[in-house]
Protein backbone atom coordinates (compact mmCIF):
# COMPACT_ATOMS: atom_id res chain seq x y z
CA UNK A 1 0.00 0.00 0.00
CA UNK A 2 2.81 2.41 0.84
CA UNK A 3 4.48 1.62 -2.49
CA UNK A 4 1.25 2.43 -4.31
CA UNK A 5 0.97 5.80 -2.58
CA UNK A 6 4.60 6.56 -3.31
CA UNK A 7 4.04 5.80 -7.01
CA UNK A 8 0.98 8.04 -6.99
CA UNK A 9 2.97 10.90 -5.49
CA UNK A 10 5.62 10.43 -8.18
CA UNK A 11 3.10 10.43 -11.05
CA UNK A 12 0.79 13.19 -9.75
CA UNK A 13 2.95 16.18 -10.88
CA UNK A 14 3.19 14.76 -14.39
CA UNK A 15 -0.58 14.29 -14.57
CA UNK A 16 -1.11 17.82 -13.24
CA UNK A 17 1.20 19.27 -15.90
CA UNK A 18 -0.62 17.33 -18.64
CA UNK A 19 -3.94 18.72 -17.36
CA UNK A 20 -2.56 22.28 -17.28
CA UNK A 21 -1.16 22.05 -20.79
CA UNK A 22 -4.45 20.60 -22.01
CA UNK A 23 -6.39 23.45 -20.41
CA UNK A 24 -4.02 26.02 -21.95
CA UNK A 25 -4.36 24.43 -25.39
CA UNK A 26 -8.15 24.40 -25.03
CA UNK A 27 -8.10 28.08 -24.08
CA UNK A 28 -5.99 29.02 -27.08
CA UNK A 29 -8.28 27.01 -29.36
CA UNK A 30 -11.34 28.73 -27.91
CA UNK A 31 -9.85 32.20 -28.42
CA UNK A 32 -8.87 31.30 -32.00
CA UNK A 33 -12.32 29.88 -32.71
CA UNK A 34 -14.05 32.96 -31.35
CA UNK A 35 -11.80 35.22 -33.45
CA UNK A 36 -12.64 33.31 -36.63
CA UNK A 37 -16.34 33.35 -35.78
CA UNK A 38 -16.28 37.13 -35.39
CA UNK A 39 -15.13 37.35 -39.02
CA UNK A 40 -18.44 35.70 -39.99
CA UNK A 41 -20.51 37.85 -37.64
CA UNK A 42 -22.22 39.61 -40.53
CA UNK A 43 -24.22 36.41 -41.14
CA UNK A 44 -26.66 35.15 -38.55
CA UNK A 45 -26.28 31.68 -37.11
CA UNK A 46 -29.26 30.36 -39.05
CA UNK A 47 -27.80 31.72 -42.31
CA UNK A 48 -24.45 30.04 -41.63
CA UNK A 49 -26.15 26.73 -40.84
CA UNK A 50 -28.23 27.02 -44.01
CA UNK A 51 -25.13 27.69 -46.11
CA UNK A 52 -23.25 24.82 -44.50
CA UNK A 53 -26.14 22.41 -45.03
CA UNK A 54 -26.62 23.40 -48.65
CA UNK A 55 -22.99 24.01 -49.62
CA UNK A 56 -22.90 21.00 -51.94
CA UNK A 57 -26.03 22.14 -53.77
CA UNK A 58 -24.63 25.65 -54.14
CA UNK A 59 -21.36 24.26 -55.59
CA UNK A 60 -23.29 22.22 -58.13
CA UNK A 61 -25.29 25.28 -59.14
CA UNK A 62 -22.08 27.26 -59.65
CA UNK A 63 -20.53 24.52 -61.82
CA UNK A 64 -23.50 24.20 -64.19
JSON list of C-alpha atoms in Angstrom, two decimals:
[
{"chain": "A", "resi": 1, "resn": "UNK", "atom": "CA", "xyz": [0.00, 0.00, 0.00]},
{"chain": "A", "resi": 2, "resn": "UNK", "atom": "CA", "xyz": [2.81, 2.41, 0.84]},
{"chain": "A", "resi": 3, "resn": "UNK", "atom": "CA", "xyz": [4.48, 1.62, -2.49]},
{"chain": "A", "resi": 4, "resn": "UNK", "atom": "CA", "xyz": [1.25, 2.43, -4.31]},
{"chain": "A", "resi": 5, "resn": "UNK", "atom": "CA", "xyz": [0.97, 5.80, -2.58]},
{"chain": "A", "resi": 6, "resn": "UNK", "atom": "CA", "xyz": [4.60, 6.56, -3.31]},
{"chain": "A", "resi": 7, "resn": "UNK", "atom": "CA", "xyz": [4.04, 5.80, -7.01]},
{"chain": "A", "resi": 8, "resn": "UNK", "atom": "CA", "xyz": [0.98, 8.04, -6.99]},
{"chain": "A", "resi": 9, "resn": "UNK", "atom": "CA", "xyz": [2.97, 10.90, -5.49]},
{"chain": "A", "resi": 10, "resn": "UNK", "atom": "CA", "xyz": [5.62, 10.43, -8.18]},
{"chain": "A", "resi": 11, "resn": "UNK", "atom": "CA", "xyz": [3.10, 10.43, -11.05]},
{"chain": "A", "resi": 12, "resn": "UNK", "atom": "CA", "xyz": [0.79, 13.19, -9.75]},
{"chain": "A", "resi": 13, "resn": "UNK", "atom": "CA", "xyz": [2.95, 16.18, -10.88]},
{"chain": "A", "resi": 14, "resn": "UNK", "atom": "CA", "xyz": [3.19, 14.76, -14.39]},
{"chain": "A", "resi": 15, "resn": "UNK", "atom": "CA", "xyz": [-0.58, 14.29, -14.57]},
{"chain": "A", "resi": 16, "resn": "UNK", "atom": "CA", "xyz": [-1.11, 17.82, -13.24]},
{"chain": "A", "resi": 17, "resn": "UNK", "atom": "CA", "xyz": [1.20, 19.27, -15.90]},
{"chain": "A", "resi": 18, "resn": "UNK", "atom": "CA", "xyz": [-0.62, 17.33, -18.64]},
{"chain": "A", "resi": 19, "resn": "UNK", "atom": "CA", "xyz": [-3.94, 18.72, -17.36]},
{"chain": "A", "resi": 20, "resn": "UNK", "atom": "CA", "xyz": [-2.56, 22.28, -17.28]},
{"chain": "A", "resi": 21, "resn": "UNK", "atom": "CA", "xyz": [-1.16, 22.05, -20.79]},
{"chain": "A", "resi": 22, "resn": "UNK", "atom": "CA", "xyz": [-4.45, 20.60, -22.01]},
{"chain": "A", "resi": 23, "resn": "UNK", "atom": "CA", "xyz": [-6.39, 23.45, -20.41]},
{"chain": "A", "resi": 24, "resn": "UNK", "atom": "CA", "xyz": [-4.02, 26.02, -21.95]},
{"chain": "A", "resi": 25, "resn": "UNK", "atom": "CA", "xyz": [-4.36, 24.43, -25.39]},
{"chain": "A", "resi": 26, "resn": "UNK", "atom": "CA", "xyz": [-8.15, 24.40, -25.03]},
{"chain": "A", "resi": 27, "resn": "UNK", "atom": "CA", "xyz": [-8.10, 28.08, -24.08]},
{"chain": "A", "resi": 28, "resn": "UNK", "atom": "CA", "xyz": [-5.99, 29.02, -27.08]},
{"chain": "A", "resi": 29, "resn": "UNK", "atom": "CA", "xyz": [-8.28, 27.01, -29.36]},
{"chain": "A", "resi": 30, "resn": "UNK", "atom": "CA", "xyz": [-11.34, 28.73, -27.91]},
{"chain": "A", "resi": 31, "resn": "UNK", "atom": "CA", "xyz": [-9.85, 32.20, -28.42]},
{"chain": "A", "resi": 32, "resn": "UNK", "atom": "CA", "xyz": [-8.87, 31.30, -32.00]},
{"chain": "A", "resi": 33, "resn": "UNK", "atom": "CA", "xyz": [-12.32, 29.88, -32.71]},
{"chain": "A", "resi": 34, "resn": "UNK", "atom": "CA", "xyz": [-14.05, 32.96, -31.35]},
{"chain": "A", "resi": 35, "resn": "UNK", "atom": "CA", "xyz": [-11.80, 35.22, -33.45]},
{"chain": "A", "resi": 36, "resn": "UNK", "atom": "CA", "xyz": [-12.64, 33.31, -36.63]},
{"chain": "A", "resi": 37, "resn": "UNK", "atom": "CA", "xyz": [-16.34, 33.35, -35.78]},
{"chain": "A", "resi": 38, "resn": "UNK", "atom": "CA", "xyz": [-16.28, 37.13, -35.39]},
{"chain": "A", "resi": 39, "resn": "UNK", "atom": "CA", "xyz": [-15.13, 37.35, -39.02]},
{"chain": "A", "resi": 40, "resn": "UNK", "atom": "CA", "xyz": [-18.44, 35.70, -39.99]},
{"chain": "A", "resi": 41, "resn": "UNK", "atom": "CA", "xyz": [-20.51, 37.85, -37.64]},
{"chain": "A", "resi": 42, "resn": "UNK", "atom": "CA", "xyz": [-22.22, 39.61, -40.53]},
{"chain": "A", "resi": 43, "resn": "UNK", "atom": "CA", "xyz": [-24.22, 36.41, -41.14]},
{"chain": "A", "resi": 44, "resn": "UNK", "atom": "CA", "xyz": [-26.66, 35.15, -38.55]},
{"chain": "A", "resi": 45, "resn": "UNK", "atom": "CA", "xyz": [-26.28, 31.68, -37.11]},
{"chain": "A", "resi": 46, "resn": "UNK", "atom": "CA", "xyz": [-29.26, 30.36, -39.05]},
{"chain": "A", "resi": 47, "resn": "UNK", "atom": "CA", "xyz": [-27.80, 31.72, -42.31]},
{"chain": "A", "resi": 48, "resn": "UNK", "atom": "CA", "xyz": [-24.45, 30.04, -41.63]},
{"chain": "A", "resi": 49, "resn": "UNK", "atom": "CA", "xyz": [-26.15, 26.73, -40.84]},
{"chain": "A", "resi": 50, "resn": "UNK", "atom": "CA", "xyz": [-28.23, 27.02, -44.01]},
{"chain": "A", "resi": 51, "resn": "UNK", "atom": "CA", "xyz": [-25.13, 27.69, -46.11]},
{"chain": "A", "resi": 52, "resn": "UNK", "atom": "CA", "xyz": [-23.25, 24.82, -44.50]},
{"chain": "A", "resi": 53, "resn": "UNK", "atom": "CA", "xyz": [-26.14, 22.41, -45.03]},
{"chain": "A", "resi": 54, "resn": "UNK", "atom": "CA", "xyz": [-26.62, 23.40, -48.65]},
{"chain": "A", "resi": 55, "resn": "UNK", "atom": "CA", "xyz": [-22.99, 24.01, -49.62]},
{"chain": "A", "resi": 56, "resn": "UNK", "atom": "CA", "xyz": [-22.90, 21.00, -51.94]},
{"chain": "A", "resi": 57, "resn": "UNK", "atom": "CA", "xyz": [-26.03, 22.14, -53.77]},
{"chain": "A", "resi": 58, "resn": "UNK", "atom": "CA", "xyz": [-24.63, 25.65, -54.14]},
{"chain": "A", "resi": 59, "resn": "UNK", "atom": "CA", "xyz": [-21.36, 24.26, -55.59]},
{"chain": "A", "resi": 60, "resn": "UNK", "atom": "CA", "xyz": [-23.29, 22.22, -58.13]},
{"chain": "A", "resi": 61, "resn": "UNK", "atom": "CA", "xyz": [-25.29, 25.28, -59.14]},
{"chain": "A", "resi": 62, "resn": "UNK", "atom": "CA", "xyz": [-22.08, 27.26, -59.65]},
{"chain": "A", "resi": 63, "resn": "UNK", "atom": "CA", "xyz": [-20.53, 24.52, -61.82]},
{"chain": "A", "resi": 64, "resn": "UNK", "atom": "CA", "xyz": [-23.50, 24.20, -64.19]}
]
